[in-house]
PDB file of C-alpha atoms in Angstrom:
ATOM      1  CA  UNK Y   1      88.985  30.545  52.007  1.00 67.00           C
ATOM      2  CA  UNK Y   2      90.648  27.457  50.736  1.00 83.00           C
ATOM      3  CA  UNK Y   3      89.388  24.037  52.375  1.00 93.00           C
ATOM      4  CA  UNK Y   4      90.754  22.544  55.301  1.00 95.00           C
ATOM      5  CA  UNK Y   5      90.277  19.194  56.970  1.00 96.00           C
ATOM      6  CA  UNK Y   6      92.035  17.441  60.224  1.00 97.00           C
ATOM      7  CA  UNK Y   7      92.886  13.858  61.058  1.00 97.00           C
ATOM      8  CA  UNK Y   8      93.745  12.297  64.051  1.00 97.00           C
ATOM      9  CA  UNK Y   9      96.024   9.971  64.057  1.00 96.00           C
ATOM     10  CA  UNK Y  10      99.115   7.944  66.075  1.00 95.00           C
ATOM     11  CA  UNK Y  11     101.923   7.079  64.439  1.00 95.00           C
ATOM     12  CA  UNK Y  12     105.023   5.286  66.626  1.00 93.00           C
ATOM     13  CA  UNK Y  13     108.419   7.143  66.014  1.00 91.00           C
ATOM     14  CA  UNK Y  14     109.834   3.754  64.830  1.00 93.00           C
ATOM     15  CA  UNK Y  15     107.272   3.935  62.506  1.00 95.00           C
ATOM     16  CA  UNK Y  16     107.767   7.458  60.651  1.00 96.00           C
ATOM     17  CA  UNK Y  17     108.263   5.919  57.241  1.00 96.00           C
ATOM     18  CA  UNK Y  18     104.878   4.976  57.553  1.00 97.00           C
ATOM     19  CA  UNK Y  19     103.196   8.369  58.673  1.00 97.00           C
ATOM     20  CA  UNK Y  20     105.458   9.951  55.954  1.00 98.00           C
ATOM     21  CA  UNK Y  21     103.964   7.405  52.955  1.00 98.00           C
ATOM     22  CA  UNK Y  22     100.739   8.507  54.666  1.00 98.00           C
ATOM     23  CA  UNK Y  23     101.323  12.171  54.402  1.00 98.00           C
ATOM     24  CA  UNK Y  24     102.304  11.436  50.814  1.00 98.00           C
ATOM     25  CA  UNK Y  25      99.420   9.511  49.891  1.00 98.00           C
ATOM     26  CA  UNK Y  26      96.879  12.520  51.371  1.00 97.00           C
ATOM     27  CA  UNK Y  27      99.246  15.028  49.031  1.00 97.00           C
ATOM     28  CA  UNK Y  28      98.954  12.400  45.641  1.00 97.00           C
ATOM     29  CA  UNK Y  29      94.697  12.807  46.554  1.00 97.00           C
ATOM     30  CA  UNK Y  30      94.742  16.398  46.824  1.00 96.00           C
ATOM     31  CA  UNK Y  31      95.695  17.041  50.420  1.00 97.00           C
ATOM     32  CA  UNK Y  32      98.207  18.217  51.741  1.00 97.00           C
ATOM     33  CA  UNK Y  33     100.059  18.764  55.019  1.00 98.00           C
ATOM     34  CA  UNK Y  34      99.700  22.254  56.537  1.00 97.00           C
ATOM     35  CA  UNK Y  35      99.939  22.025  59.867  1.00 96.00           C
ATOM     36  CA  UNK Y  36     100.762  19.510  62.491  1.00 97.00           C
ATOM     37  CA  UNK Y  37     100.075  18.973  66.223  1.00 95.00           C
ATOM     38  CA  UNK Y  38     100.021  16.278  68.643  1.00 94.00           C
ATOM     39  CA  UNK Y  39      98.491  13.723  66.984  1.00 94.00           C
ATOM     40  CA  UNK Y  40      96.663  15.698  64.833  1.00 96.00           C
ATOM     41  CA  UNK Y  41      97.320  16.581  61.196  1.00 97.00           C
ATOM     42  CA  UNK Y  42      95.615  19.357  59.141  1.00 97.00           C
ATOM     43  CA  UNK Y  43      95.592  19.265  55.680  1.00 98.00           C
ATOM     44  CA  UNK Y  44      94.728  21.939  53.067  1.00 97.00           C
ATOM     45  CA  UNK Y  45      93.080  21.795  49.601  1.00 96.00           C
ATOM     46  CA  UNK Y  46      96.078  21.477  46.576  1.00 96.00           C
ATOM     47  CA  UNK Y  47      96.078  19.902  43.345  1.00 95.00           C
ATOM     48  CA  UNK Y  48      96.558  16.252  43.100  1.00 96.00           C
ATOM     49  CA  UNK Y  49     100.426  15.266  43.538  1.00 94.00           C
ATOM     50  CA  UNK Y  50     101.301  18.609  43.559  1.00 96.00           C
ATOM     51  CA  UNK Y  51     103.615  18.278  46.843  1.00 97.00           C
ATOM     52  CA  UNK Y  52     105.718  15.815  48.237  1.00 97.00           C
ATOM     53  CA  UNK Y  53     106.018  15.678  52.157  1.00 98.00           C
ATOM     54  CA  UNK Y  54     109.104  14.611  54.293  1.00 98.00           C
ATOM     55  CA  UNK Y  55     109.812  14.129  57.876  1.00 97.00           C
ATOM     56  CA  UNK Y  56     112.759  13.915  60.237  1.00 97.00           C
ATOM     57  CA  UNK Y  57     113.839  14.153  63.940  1.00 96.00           C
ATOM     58  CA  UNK Y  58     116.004  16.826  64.156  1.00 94.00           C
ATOM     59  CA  UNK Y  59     116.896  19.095  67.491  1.00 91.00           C
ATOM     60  CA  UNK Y  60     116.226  22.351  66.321  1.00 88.00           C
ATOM     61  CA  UNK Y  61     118.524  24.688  64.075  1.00 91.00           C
ATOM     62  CA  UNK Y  62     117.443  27.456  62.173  1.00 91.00           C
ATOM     63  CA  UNK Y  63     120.549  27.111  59.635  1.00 90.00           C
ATOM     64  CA  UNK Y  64     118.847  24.252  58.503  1.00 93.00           C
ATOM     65  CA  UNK Y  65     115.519  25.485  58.365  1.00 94.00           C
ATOM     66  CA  UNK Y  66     117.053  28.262  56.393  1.00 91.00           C
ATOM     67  CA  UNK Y  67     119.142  25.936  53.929  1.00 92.00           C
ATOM     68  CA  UNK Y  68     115.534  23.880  53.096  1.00 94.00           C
ATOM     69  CA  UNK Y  69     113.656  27.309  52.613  1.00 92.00           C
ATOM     70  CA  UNK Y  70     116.893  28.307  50.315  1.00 89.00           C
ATOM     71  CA  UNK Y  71     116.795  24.942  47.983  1.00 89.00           C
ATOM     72  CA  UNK Y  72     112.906  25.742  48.134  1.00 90.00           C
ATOM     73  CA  UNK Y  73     111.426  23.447  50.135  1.00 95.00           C
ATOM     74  CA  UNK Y  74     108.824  25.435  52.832  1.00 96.00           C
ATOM     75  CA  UNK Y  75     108.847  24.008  56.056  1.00 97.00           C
ATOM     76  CA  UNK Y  76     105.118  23.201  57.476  1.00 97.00           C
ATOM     77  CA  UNK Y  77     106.017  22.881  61.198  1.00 96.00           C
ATOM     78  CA  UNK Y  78     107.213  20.703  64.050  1.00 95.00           C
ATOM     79  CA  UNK Y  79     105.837  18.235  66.654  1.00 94.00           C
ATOM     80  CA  UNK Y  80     108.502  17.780  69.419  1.00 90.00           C
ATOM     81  CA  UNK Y  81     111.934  17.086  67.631  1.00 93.00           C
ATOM     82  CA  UNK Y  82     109.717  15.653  64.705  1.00 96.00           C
ATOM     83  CA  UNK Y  83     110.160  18.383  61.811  1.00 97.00           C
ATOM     84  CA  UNK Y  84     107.534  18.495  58.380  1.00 98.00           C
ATOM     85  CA  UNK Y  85     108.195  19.794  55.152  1.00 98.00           C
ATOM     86  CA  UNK Y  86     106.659  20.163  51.971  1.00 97.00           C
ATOM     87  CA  UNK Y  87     108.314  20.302  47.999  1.00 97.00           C
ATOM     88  CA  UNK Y  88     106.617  21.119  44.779  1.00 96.00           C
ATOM     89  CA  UNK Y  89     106.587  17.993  43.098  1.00 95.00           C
ATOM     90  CA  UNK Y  90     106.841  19.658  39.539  1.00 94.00           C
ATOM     91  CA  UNK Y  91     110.488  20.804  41.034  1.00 89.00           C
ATOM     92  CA  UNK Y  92     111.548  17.608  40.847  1.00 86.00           C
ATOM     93  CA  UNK Y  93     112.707  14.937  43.736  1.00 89.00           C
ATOM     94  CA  UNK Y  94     112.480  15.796  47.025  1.00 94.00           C
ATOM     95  CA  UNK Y  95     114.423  13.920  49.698  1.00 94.00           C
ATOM     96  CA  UNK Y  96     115.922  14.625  52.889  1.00 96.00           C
ATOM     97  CA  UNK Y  97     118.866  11.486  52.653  1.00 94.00           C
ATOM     98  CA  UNK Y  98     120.058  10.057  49.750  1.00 91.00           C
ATOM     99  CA  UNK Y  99     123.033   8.091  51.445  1.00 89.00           C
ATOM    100  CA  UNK Y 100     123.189   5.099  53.938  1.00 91.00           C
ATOM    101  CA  UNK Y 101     125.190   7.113  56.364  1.00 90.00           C
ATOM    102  CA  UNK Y 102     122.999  10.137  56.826  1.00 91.00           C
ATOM    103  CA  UNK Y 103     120.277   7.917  57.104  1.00 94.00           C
ATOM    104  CA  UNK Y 104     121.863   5.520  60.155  1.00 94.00           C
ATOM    105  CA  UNK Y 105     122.816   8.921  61.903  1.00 93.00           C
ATOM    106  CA  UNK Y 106     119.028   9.717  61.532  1.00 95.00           C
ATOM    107  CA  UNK Y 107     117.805   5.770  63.608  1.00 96.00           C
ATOM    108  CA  UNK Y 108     120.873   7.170  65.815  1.00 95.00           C
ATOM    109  CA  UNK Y 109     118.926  10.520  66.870  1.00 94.00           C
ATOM    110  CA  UNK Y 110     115.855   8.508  67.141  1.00 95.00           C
ATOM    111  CA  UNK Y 111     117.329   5.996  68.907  1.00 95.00           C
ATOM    112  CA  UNK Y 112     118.962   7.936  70.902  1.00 94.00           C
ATOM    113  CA  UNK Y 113     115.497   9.997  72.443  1.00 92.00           C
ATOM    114  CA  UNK Y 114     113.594   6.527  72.836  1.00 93.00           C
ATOM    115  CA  UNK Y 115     116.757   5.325  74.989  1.00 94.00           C
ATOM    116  CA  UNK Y 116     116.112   8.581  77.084  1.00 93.00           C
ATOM    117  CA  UNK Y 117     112.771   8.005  77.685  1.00 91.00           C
ATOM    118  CA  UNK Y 118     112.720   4.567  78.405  1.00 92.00           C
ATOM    119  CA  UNK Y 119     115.644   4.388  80.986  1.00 92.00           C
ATOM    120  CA  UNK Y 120     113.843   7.228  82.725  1.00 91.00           C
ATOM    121  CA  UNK Y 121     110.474   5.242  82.816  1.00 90.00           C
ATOM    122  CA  UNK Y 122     112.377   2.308  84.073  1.00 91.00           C
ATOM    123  CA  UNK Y 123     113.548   4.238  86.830  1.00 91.00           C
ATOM    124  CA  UNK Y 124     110.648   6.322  87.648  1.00 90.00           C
ATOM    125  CA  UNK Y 125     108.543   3.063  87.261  1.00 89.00           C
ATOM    126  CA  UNK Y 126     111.014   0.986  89.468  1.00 88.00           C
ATOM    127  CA  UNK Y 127     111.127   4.062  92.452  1.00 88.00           C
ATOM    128  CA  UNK Y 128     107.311   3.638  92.359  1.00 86.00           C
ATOM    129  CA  UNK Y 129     106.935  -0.077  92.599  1.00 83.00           C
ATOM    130  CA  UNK Y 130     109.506   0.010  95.732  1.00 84.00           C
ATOM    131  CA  UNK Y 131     107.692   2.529  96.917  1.00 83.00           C
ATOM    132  CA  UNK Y 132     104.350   0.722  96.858  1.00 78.00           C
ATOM    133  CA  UNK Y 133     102.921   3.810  94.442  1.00 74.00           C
ATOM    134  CA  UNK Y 134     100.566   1.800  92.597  1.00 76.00           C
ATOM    135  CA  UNK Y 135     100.729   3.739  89.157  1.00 80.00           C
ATOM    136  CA  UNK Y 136     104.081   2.436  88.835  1.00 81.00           C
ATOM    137  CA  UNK Y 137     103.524  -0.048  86.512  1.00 84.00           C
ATOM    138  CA  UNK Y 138     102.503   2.163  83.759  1.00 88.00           C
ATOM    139  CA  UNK Y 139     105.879   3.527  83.911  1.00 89.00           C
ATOM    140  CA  UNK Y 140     107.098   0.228  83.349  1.00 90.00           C
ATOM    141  CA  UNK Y 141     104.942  -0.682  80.841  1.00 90.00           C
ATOM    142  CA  UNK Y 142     106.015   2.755  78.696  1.00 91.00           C
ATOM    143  CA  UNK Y 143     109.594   1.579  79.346  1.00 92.00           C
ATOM    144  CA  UNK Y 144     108.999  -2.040  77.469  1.00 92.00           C
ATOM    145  CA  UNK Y 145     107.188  -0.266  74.721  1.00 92.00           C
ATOM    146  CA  UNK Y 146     110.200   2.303  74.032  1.00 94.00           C
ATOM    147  CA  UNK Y 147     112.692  -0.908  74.299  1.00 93.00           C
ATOM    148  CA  UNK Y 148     110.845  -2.237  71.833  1.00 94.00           C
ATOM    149  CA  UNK Y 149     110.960   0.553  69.680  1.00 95.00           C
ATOM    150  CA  UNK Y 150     114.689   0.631  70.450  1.00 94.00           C
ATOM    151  CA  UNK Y 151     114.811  -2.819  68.490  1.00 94.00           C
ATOM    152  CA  UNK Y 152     112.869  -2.079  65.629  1.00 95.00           C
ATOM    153  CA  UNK Y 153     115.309   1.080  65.013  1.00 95.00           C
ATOM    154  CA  UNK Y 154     118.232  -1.156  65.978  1.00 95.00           C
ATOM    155  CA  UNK Y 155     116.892  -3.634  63.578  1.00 95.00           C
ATOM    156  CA  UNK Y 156     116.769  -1.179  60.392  1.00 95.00           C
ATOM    157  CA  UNK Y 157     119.940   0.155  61.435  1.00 95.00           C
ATOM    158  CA  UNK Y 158     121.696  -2.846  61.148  1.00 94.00           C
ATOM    159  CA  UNK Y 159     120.337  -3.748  57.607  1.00 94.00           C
ATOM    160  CA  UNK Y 160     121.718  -0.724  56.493  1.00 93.00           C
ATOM    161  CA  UNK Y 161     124.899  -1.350  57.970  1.00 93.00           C
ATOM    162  CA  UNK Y 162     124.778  -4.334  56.330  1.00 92.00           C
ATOM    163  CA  UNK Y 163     124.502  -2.706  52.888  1.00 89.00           C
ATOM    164  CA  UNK Y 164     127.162  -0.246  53.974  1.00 86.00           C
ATOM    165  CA  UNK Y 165     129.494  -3.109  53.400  1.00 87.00           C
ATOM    166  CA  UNK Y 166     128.567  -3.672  49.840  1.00 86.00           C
ATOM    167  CA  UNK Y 167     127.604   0.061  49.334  1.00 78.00           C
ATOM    168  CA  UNK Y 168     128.239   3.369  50.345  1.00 70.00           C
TER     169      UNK Y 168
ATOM    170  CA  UNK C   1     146.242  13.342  53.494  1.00 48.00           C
ATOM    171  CA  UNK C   2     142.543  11.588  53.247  1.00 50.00           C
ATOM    172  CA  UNK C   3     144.926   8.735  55.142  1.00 59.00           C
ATOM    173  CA  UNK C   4     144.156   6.301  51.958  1.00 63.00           C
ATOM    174  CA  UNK C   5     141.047   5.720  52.814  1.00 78.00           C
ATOM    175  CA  UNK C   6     138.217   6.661  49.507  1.00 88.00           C
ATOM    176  CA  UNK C   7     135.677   9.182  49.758  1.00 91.00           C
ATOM    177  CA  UNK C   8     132.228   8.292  49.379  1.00 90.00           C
ATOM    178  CA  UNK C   9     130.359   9.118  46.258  1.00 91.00           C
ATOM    179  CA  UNK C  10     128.863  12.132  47.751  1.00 92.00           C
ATOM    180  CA  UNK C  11     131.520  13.998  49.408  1.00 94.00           C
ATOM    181  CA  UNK C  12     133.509  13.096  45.999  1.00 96.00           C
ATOM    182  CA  UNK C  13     130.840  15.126  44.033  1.00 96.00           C
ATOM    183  CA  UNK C  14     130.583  17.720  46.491  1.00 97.00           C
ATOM    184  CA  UNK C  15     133.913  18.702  46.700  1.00 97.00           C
ATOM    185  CA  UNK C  16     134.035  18.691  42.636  1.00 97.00           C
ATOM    186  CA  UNK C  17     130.756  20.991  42.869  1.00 97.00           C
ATOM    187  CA  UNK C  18     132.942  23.855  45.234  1.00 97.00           C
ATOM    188  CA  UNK C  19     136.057  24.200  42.942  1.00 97.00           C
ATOM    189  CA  UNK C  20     133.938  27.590  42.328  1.00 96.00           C
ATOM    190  CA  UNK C  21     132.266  28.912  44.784  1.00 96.00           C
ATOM    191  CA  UNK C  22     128.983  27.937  45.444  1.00 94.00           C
ATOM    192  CA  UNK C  23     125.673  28.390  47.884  1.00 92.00           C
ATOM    193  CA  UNK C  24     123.918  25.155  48.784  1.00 91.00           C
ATOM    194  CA  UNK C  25     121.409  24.954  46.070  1.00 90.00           C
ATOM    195  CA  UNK C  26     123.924  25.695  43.509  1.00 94.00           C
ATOM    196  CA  UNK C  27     126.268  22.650  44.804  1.00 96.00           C
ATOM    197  CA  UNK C  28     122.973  19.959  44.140  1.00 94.00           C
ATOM    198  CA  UNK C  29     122.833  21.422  40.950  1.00 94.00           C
ATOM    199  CA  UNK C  30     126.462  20.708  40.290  1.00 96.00           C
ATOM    200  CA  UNK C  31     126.457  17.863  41.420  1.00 96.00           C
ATOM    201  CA  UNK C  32     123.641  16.465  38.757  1.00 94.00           C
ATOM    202  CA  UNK C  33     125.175  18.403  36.041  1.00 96.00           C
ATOM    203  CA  UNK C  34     128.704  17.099  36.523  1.00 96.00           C
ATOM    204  CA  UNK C  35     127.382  13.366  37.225  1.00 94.00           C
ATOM    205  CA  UNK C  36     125.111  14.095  34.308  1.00 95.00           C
ATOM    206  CA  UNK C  37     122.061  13.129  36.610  1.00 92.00           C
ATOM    207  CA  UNK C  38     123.279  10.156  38.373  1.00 93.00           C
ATOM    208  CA  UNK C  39     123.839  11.888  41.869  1.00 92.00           C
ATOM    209  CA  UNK C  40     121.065  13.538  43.474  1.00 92.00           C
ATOM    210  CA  UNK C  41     121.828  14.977  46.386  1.00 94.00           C
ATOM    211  CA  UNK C  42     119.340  15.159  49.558  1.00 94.00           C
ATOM    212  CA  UNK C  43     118.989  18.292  51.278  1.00 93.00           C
ATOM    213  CA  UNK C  44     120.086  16.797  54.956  1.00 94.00           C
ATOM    214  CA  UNK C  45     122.133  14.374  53.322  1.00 94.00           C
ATOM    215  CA  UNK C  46     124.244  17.240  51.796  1.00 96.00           C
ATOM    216  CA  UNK C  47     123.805  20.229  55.260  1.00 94.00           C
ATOM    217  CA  UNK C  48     125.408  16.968  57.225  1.00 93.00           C
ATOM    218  CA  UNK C  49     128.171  16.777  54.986  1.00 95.00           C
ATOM    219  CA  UNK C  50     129.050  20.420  54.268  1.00 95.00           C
ATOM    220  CA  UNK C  51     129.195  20.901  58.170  1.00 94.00           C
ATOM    221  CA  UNK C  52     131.344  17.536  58.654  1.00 94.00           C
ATOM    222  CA  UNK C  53     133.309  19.017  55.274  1.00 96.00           C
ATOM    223  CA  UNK C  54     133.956  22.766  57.026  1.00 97.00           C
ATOM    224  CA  UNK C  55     135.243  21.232  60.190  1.00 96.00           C
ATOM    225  CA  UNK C  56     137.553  18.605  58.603  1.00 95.00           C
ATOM    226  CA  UNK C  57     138.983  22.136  56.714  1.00 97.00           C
ATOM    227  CA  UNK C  58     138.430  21.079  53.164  1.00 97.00           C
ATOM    228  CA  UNK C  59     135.830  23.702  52.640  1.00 97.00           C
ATOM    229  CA  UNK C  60     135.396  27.119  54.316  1.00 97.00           C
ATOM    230  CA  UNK C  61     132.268  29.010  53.893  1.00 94.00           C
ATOM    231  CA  UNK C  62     132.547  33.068  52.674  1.00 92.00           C
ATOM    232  CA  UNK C  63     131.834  35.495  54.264  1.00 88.00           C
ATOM    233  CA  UNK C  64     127.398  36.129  54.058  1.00 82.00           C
ATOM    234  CA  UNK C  65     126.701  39.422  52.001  1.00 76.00           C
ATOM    235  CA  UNK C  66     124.474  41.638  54.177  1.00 73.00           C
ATOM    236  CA  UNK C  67     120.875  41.375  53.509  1.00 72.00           C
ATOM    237  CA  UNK C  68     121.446  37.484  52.486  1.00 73.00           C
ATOM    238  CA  UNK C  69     120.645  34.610  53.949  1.00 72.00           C
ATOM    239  CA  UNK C  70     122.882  31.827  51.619  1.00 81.00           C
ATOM    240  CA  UNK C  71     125.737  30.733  52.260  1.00 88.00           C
ATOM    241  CA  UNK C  72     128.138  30.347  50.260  1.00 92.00           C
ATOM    242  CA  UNK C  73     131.379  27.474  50.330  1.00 96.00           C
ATOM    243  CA  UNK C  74     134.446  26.977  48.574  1.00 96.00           C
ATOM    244  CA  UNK C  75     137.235  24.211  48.416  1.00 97.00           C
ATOM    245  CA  UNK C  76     140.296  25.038  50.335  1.00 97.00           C
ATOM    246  CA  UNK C  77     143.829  24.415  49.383  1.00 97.00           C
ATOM    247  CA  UNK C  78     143.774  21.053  51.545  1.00 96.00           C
ATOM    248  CA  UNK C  79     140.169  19.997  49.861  1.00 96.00           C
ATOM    249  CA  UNK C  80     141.690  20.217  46.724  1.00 97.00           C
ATOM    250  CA  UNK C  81     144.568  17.912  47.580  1.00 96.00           C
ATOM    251  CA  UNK C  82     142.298  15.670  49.275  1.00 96.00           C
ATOM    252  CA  UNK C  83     140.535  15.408  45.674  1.00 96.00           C
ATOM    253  CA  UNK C  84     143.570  15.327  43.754  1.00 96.00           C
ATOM    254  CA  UNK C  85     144.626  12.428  45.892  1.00 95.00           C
ATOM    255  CA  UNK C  86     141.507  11.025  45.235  1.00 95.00           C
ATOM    256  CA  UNK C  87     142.062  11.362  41.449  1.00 95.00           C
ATOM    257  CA  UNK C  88     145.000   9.595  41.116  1.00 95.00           C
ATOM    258  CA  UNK C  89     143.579   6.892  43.383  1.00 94.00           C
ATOM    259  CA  UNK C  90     140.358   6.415  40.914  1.00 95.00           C
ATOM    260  CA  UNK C  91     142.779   6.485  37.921  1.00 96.00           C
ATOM    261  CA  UNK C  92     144.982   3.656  39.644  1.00 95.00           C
ATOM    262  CA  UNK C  93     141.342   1.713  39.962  1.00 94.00           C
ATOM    263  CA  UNK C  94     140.477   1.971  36.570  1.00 95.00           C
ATOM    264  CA  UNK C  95     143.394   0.979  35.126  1.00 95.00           C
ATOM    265  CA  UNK C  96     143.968  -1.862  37.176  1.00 95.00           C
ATOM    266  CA  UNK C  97     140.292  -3.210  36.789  1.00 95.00           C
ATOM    267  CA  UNK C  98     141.215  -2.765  32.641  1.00 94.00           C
ATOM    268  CA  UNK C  99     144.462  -4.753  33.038  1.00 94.00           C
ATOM    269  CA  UNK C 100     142.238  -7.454  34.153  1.00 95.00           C
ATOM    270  CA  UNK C 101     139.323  -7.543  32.452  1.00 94.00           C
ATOM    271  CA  UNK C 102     141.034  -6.200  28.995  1.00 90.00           C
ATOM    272  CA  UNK C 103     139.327  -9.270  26.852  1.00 87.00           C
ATOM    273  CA  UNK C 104     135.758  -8.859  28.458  1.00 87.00           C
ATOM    274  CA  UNK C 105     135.523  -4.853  27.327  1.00 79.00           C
TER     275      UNK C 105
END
């Protein structure tokens, strides 16, 4: 029975280079990413920095999922359209973008969802304040957060675009 | 034909890698090789671009042997001319940027 051990944990999506360093950190000390639920990670025994992890937001697609499996990455699972996977390290560099465009396109998709969300907060949250609901404000209180979020992807976007100039 | 505008890096190496046929894998492998390690090529970096390449019509992808799960691309006639144009535009830059710095060199 090989060890296991969860962790709880909240990550924003405009922060998933942070959960992903995370991950990565857990797999350089032995652990490493097995499964993944909401808010909750479970890791399993491995040899120090034998793995490197990697996230993105995709909508799902098994061609993809069969392309990683093919260049030998194993896919550990998905939370929402948040999708983990997992690389032996001794293969050598695992990435899932390694050019400014493909990475833009990936803020884009994120962007994209936290637009969705927040407008329909705003609305929901609007309705009920006309309406004299009184849970209302939450709604509008989600919808500033994901606006927020909106600007910190908008903001990394546009420093790549930036470099795109110089770059490609 | 690629309407004068350059390809990037990675769609230059890419199409280089599919003169043979090749399967996914195989074309980051290529890619290194030929670029003798300078271009690595990320797994969604590359499945964006062979999609984006297959509906431009510069690759196709064969037809999937039975049992087999890997595809397998190859450059069509108009990918190759894109790359030939491509070529002769990289040539032209050379040359021009050794015209000018000829005494630095």
């Amino acid at each position: 029975m090989q060890e296991r051990k969860t962790i709880y944990k909240w990550f924003w999506a405009w922060d998933f280079e942070k959960e992903e360093a995370w991950l990565n950190v857990m797999a350089a000390s032995g652990w490493v990413l097995d499964r993944v639920g909401f808010c909750k990670y479970t890791f399993v025994k491995s040899e120090p920095e034998e793995y490197t992890v990697r996230l993105e937001m995709r909508n799902h697609d098994r061609d993809y999922l069969d392309f990683m499996e093919e260049i030998g990455a194993e896919y550990i699972g998905r939370m929402a359209k948040w999708i983990y996977f997992r690389k032996k390290a001794a293969d050598g560099r695992f990435d899932i973008f390694s050019d400014i465009d493909s990475r833009i396109q990936h803020l884009d998709r994120i962007g994209k969802l936290l637009t969705v969300v927040g407008v329909l907060n705003l609305i929901v949250g609007i309705a009920n304040t006309f309406n004299y609901v009184n849970i209302g404000w939450i709604n509008l209180l989600c919808a500033t957060l994901l606006m927020y979020g909106l600007g910190r992807i908008h903001g990394k976007k546009e420093a790549l675009e930036k470099d795109r100039l110089l770059h490609d | 034909m690629n309407d004068g505008i350059a390809l990037t890096e990675a769609i230059y190496y890419i199409l280089l890698s599919l003169y043979t046929p090749q399967h996914g894998y195989g074309i980051m492998q290529r890619a290194e090789a030929l670029s003798k390690g300078r271009i690595r090529l990320a797994a969604g970096t590359l499945y964006g671009a062979l999609n984006n390449l297959c509906e431009k019509g510069w690759i196709v992808q064969l037809p999937v042997e039975s049992g087999s799960r890997k595809k397998e691309y190859k450059l069509t006639e108009k990918g190759l001319q894109v790359l030939k144009n491509e070529l002769k535009r990289l040539q032209q830059m050379v040359l021009e940027g050794e015209e000018v710095l000829r005494e630095e060199m």
